[in-house]
Amino acid sequence: MTGTTEQRAFQMHQKLLLDTIQRQAGTLQKGLLEGVMNSIDAQAPEVHITLTPQKAIIADRGQGFASREAILKCFEVFGQPHDESEHKTYGTFRMGRGQMFAFGRNTWWTGCWKMYVDVNTRGLGYDLEEQ
């Protein structure tokens, strides 16, 4: 009996990613620290943090995402390795933003793009809007 061999790739169920995001988060303080580390990795000259009882805002003028394609590759895909040319101080696997996602609604602005994320109510999707 002769069979055929097929090369297959393992896949990840969406529940595993959501569980990883929620377990990695730990504390809100750790999530905020991750946001500041993202600003540093984006080579922001300064980072402004505003805290109120209802929300936290982390604002910087870092490099951000240069294009829609960069958002699809680097924001949308968890675990996308960094290229050495990016000279990241902290980032390794593009997982850290999930720590912020776990604690509530997130709105990200970069260039002319706005990304809205709410994994707790809407699951593992996000709205991408060109402004």
PDB file of C-alpha atoms in Angstrom:
ATOM      1  CA  MET A   1       0.000   0.000   0.000  1.00  0.00           C
ATOM      2  CA  THR A   2       1.464   3.344  -1.063  1.00  0.00           C
ATOM      3  CA  GLY A   3       0.445   6.587   0.617  1.00  0.00           C
ATOM      4  CA  THR A   4       1.216  10.209   0.034  1.00  0.00           C
ATOM      5  CA  THR A   5       3.103  12.478   2.378  1.00  0.00           C
ATOM      6  CA  GLU A   6       1.935  15.992   2.936  1.00  0.00           C
ATOM      7  CA  GLN A   7       3.897  18.690   4.741  1.00  0.00           C
ATOM      8  CA  ARG A   8       1.553  20.482   7.181  1.00  0.00           C
ATOM      9  CA  ALA A   9       1.986  23.413   9.571  1.00  0.00           C
ATOM     10  CA  PHE A  10       0.593  23.501  13.089  1.00  0.00           C
ATOM     11  CA  GLN A  11      -2.081  26.106  13.733  1.00  0.00           C
ATOM     12  CA  MET A  12      -3.132  27.969  16.858  1.00  0.00           C
ATOM     13  CA  HIS A  13      -6.717  28.191  18.032  1.00  0.00           C
ATOM     14  CA  GLN A  14      -7.931  31.745  18.781  1.00  0.00           C
ATOM     15  CA  LYS A  15      -8.787  30.694  22.356  1.00  0.00           C
ATOM     16  CA  LEU A  16      -5.093  29.981  23.003  1.00  0.00           C
ATOM     17  CA  LEU A  17      -4.123  33.502  21.931  1.00  0.00           C
ATOM     18  CA  LEU A  18      -6.855  35.066  24.078  1.00  0.00           C
ATOM     19  CA  ASP A  19      -5.801  32.928  27.048  1.00  0.00           C
ATOM     20  CA  THR A  20      -2.152  33.934  26.515  1.00  0.00           C
ATOM     21  CA  ILE A  21      -3.094  37.621  26.398  1.00  0.00           C
ATOM     22  CA  GLN A  22      -5.109  37.371  29.609  1.00  0.00           C
ATOM     23  CA  ARG A  23      -2.556  35.299  31.539  1.00  0.00           C
ATOM     24  CA  GLN A  24       0.427  37.383  30.437  1.00  0.00           C
ATOM     25  CA  ALA A  25      -1.206  40.575  31.659  1.00  0.00           C
ATOM     26  CA  GLY A  26      -0.694  40.111  35.376  1.00  0.00           C
ATOM     27  CA  THR A  27      -1.445  43.627  36.627  1.00  0.00           C
ATOM     28  CA  LEU A  28      -2.609  46.906  35.154  1.00  0.00           C
ATOM     29  CA  GLN A  29       0.719  48.429  36.208  1.00  0.00           C
ATOM     30  CA  LYS A  30       2.568  45.797  34.167  1.00  0.00           C
ATOM     31  CA  GLY A  31       0.330  46.562  31.192  1.00  0.00           C
ATOM     32  CA  LEU A  32       1.097  50.284  31.475  1.00  0.00           C
ATOM     33  CA  LEU A  33       4.807  49.536  31.761  1.00  0.00           C
ATOM     34  CA  GLU A  34       4.539  47.539  28.540  1.00  0.00           C
ATOM     35  CA  GLY A  35       2.972  50.562  26.850  1.00  0.00           C
ATOM     36  CA  VAL A  36       5.876  52.755  27.955  1.00  0.00           C
ATOM     37  CA  MET A  37       8.396  50.141  26.771  1.00  0.00           C
ATOM     38  CA  ASN A  38       6.634  50.162  23.369  1.00  0.00           C
ATOM     39  CA  SER A  39       7.123  53.946  23.269  1.00  0.00           C
ATOM     40  CA  ILE A  40      10.823  53.540  24.024  1.00  0.00           C
ATOM     41  CA  ASP A  41      11.137  50.868  21.331  1.00  0.00           C
ATOM     42  CA  ALA A  42       9.446  53.307  18.925  1.00  0.00           C
ATOM     43  CA  GLN A  43      12.286  55.747  19.740  1.00  0.00           C
ATOM     44  CA  ALA A  44       9.905  58.294  21.213  1.00  0.00           C
ATOM     45  CA  PRO A  45      11.833  61.344  22.492  1.00  0.00           C
ATOM     46  CA  GLU A  46       9.385  61.571  25.408  1.00  0.00           C
ATOM     47  CA  VAL A  47       6.373  59.709  26.763  1.00  0.00           C
ATOM     48  CA  HIS A  48       3.340  61.323  28.407  1.00  0.00           C
ATOM     49  CA  ILE A  49       1.130  59.288  30.742  1.00  0.00           C
ATOM     50  CA  THR A  50      -2.271  60.522  31.900  1.00  0.00           C
ATOM     51  CA  LEU A  51      -4.151  58.522  34.541  1.00  0.00           C
ATOM     52  CA  THR A  52      -7.751  59.035  35.607  1.00  0.00           C
ATOM     53  CA  PRO A  53     -10.058  56.671  37.508  1.00  0.00           C
ATOM     54  CA  GLN A  54     -11.617  55.655  34.160  1.00  0.00           C
ATOM     55  CA  LYS A  55      -8.663  55.452  31.797  1.00  0.00           C
ATOM     56  CA  ALA A  56      -4.960  55.574  31.132  1.00  0.00           C
ATOM     57  CA  ILE A  57      -3.458  57.382  28.156  1.00  0.00           C
ATOM     58  CA  ILE A  58       0.067  56.765  26.926  1.00  0.00           C
ATOM     59  CA  ALA A  59       1.072  59.287  24.270  1.00  0.00           C
ATOM     60  CA  ASP A  60       4.325  59.609  22.406  1.00  0.00           C
ATOM     61  CA  ARG A  61       5.746  60.788  19.112  1.00  0.00           C
ATOM     62  CA  GLY A  62       7.613  57.606  18.324  1.00  0.00           C
ATOM     63  CA  GLN A  63       8.039  56.074  14.899  1.00  0.00           C
ATOM     64  CA  GLY A  64       4.685  54.304  14.937  1.00  0.00           C
ATOM     65  CA  PHE A  65       3.590  52.139  12.033  1.00  0.00           C
ATOM     66  CA  ALA A  66       4.677  53.592   8.707  1.00  0.00           C
ATOM     67  CA  SER A  67       1.916  52.023   6.602  1.00  0.00           C
ATOM     68  CA  ARG A  68      -1.208  49.887   6.551  1.00  0.00           C
ATOM     69  CA  GLU A  69       0.992  46.950   5.598  1.00  0.00           C
ATOM     70  CA  ALA A  70       3.126  47.490   8.712  1.00  0.00           C
ATOM     71  CA  ILE A  71      -0.023  47.463  10.872  1.00  0.00           C
ATOM     72  CA  LEU A  72      -1.182  44.211   9.273  1.00  0.00           C
ATOM     73  CA  LYS A  73       2.229  42.611   9.749  1.00  0.00           C
ATOM     74  CA  CYS A  74       3.290  43.950  13.151  1.00  0.00           C
ATOM     75  CA  PHE A  75       0.148  44.982  15.060  1.00  0.00           C
ATOM     76  CA  GLU A  76      -2.274  42.390  13.761  1.00  0.00           C
ATOM     77  CA  VAL A  77       0.074  39.408  14.024  1.00  0.00           C
ATOM     78  CA  PHE A  78       1.126  38.376  17.522  1.00  0.00           C
ATOM     79  CA  GLY A  79       4.548  36.775  17.712  1.00  0.00           C
ATOM     80  CA  GLN A  80       5.912  38.439  14.557  1.00  0.00           C
ATOM     81  CA  PRO A  81       9.679  38.581  15.233  1.00  0.00           C
ATOM     82  CA  HIS A  82      11.410  41.926  15.238  1.00  0.00           C
ATOM     83  CA  ASP A  83      13.975  42.603  12.552  1.00  0.00           C
ATOM     84  CA  GLU A  84      17.416  43.454  13.960  1.00  0.00           C
ATOM     85  CA  SER A  85      17.374  46.695  11.958  1.00  0.00           C
ATOM     86  CA  GLU A  86      14.548  47.923  14.236  1.00  0.00           C
ATOM     87  CA  HIS A  87      16.988  48.190  17.178  1.00  0.00           C
ATOM     88  CA  LYS A  88      14.380  47.320  19.814  1.00  0.00           C
ATOM     89  CA  THR A  89      15.408  47.635  23.459  1.00  0.00           C
ATOM     90  CA  TYR A  90      12.536  45.612  24.920  1.00  0.00           C
ATOM     91  CA  GLY A  91      10.382  44.050  22.218  1.00  0.00           C
ATOM     92  CA  THR A  92      10.985  40.471  21.179  1.00  0.00           C
ATOM     93  CA  PHE A  93       7.816  38.729  19.999  1.00  0.00           C
ATOM     94  CA  ARG A  94       5.247  41.529  19.582  1.00  0.00           C
ATOM     95  CA  MET A  95       3.133  40.085  22.396  1.00  0.00           C
ATOM     96  CA  GLY A  96       3.327  42.870  24.965  1.00  0.00           C
ATOM     97  CA  ARG A  97       0.427  44.963  23.684  1.00  0.00           C
ATOM     98  CA  GLY A  98      -1.817  42.099  24.750  1.00  0.00           C
ATOM     99  CA  GLN A  99      -1.110  43.060  28.359  1.00  0.00           C
ATOM    100  CA  MET A 100      -2.907  46.350  27.731  1.00  0.00           C
ATOM    101  CA  PHE A 101      -5.668  44.630  25.752  1.00  0.00           C
ATOM    102  CA  ALA A 102      -6.498  42.403  28.731  1.00  0.00           C
ATOM    103  CA  PHE A 103      -7.494  45.342  30.948  1.00  0.00           C
ATOM    104  CA  GLY A 104     -10.096  47.008  28.767  1.00  0.00           C
ATOM    105  CA  ARG A 105     -10.777  48.868  25.558  1.00  0.00           C
ATOM    106  CA  ASN A 106      -7.735  50.153  23.693  1.00  0.00           C
ATOM    107  CA  THR A 107      -7.530  52.794  20.997  1.00  0.00           C
ATOM    108  CA  TRP A 108      -4.241  53.186  19.154  1.00  0.00           C
ATOM    109  CA  TRP A 109      -3.401  56.035  16.780  1.00  0.00           C
ATOM    110  CA  THR A 110      -0.481  55.939  14.382  1.00  0.00           C
ATOM    111  CA  GLY A 111      -0.103  58.277  11.428  1.00  0.00           C
ATOM    112  CA  CYS A 112      -3.494  58.443   9.729  1.00  0.00           C
ATOM    113  CA  TRP A 113      -4.652  55.139  11.249  1.00  0.00           C
ATOM    114  CA  LYS A 114      -6.777  54.334  14.268  1.00  0.00           C
ATOM    115  CA  MET A 115      -7.034  50.834  15.721  1.00  0.00           C
ATOM    116  CA  TYR A 116      -9.771  49.975  18.220  1.00  0.00           C
ATOM    117  CA  VAL A 117      -9.399  46.792  20.299  1.00  0.00           C
ATOM    118  CA  ASP A 118     -11.712  45.287  22.929  1.00  0.00           C
ATOM    119  CA  VAL A 119     -10.824  41.616  23.395  1.00  0.00           C
ATOM    120  CA  ASN A 120     -12.966  41.260  26.518  1.00  0.00           C
ATOM    121  CA  THR A 121     -16.262  42.084  24.766  1.00  0.00           C
ATOM    122  CA  ARG A 122     -15.511  41.742  21.069  1.00  0.00           C
ATOM    123  CA  GLY A 123     -12.957  38.932  20.983  1.00  0.00           C
ATOM    124  CA  LEU A 124      -9.779  38.763  18.936  1.00  0.00           C
ATOM    125  CA  GLY A 125     -10.502  41.307  16.280  1.00  0.00           C
ATOM    126  CA  TYR A 126      -9.966  45.012  15.911  1.00  0.00           C
ATOM    127  CA  ASP A 127     -11.295  47.895  13.874  1.00  0.00           C
ATOM    128  CA  LEU A 128      -8.808  49.544  11.536  1.00  0.00           C
ATOM    129  CA  GLU A 129      -9.890  52.983  10.425  1.00  0.00           C
ATOM    130  CA  GLU A 130      -8.116  55.391   8.113  1.00  0.00           C
ATOM    131  CA  GLN A 131      -8.537  58.949   9.405  1.00  0.00           C
TER     132      GLN A 131
END
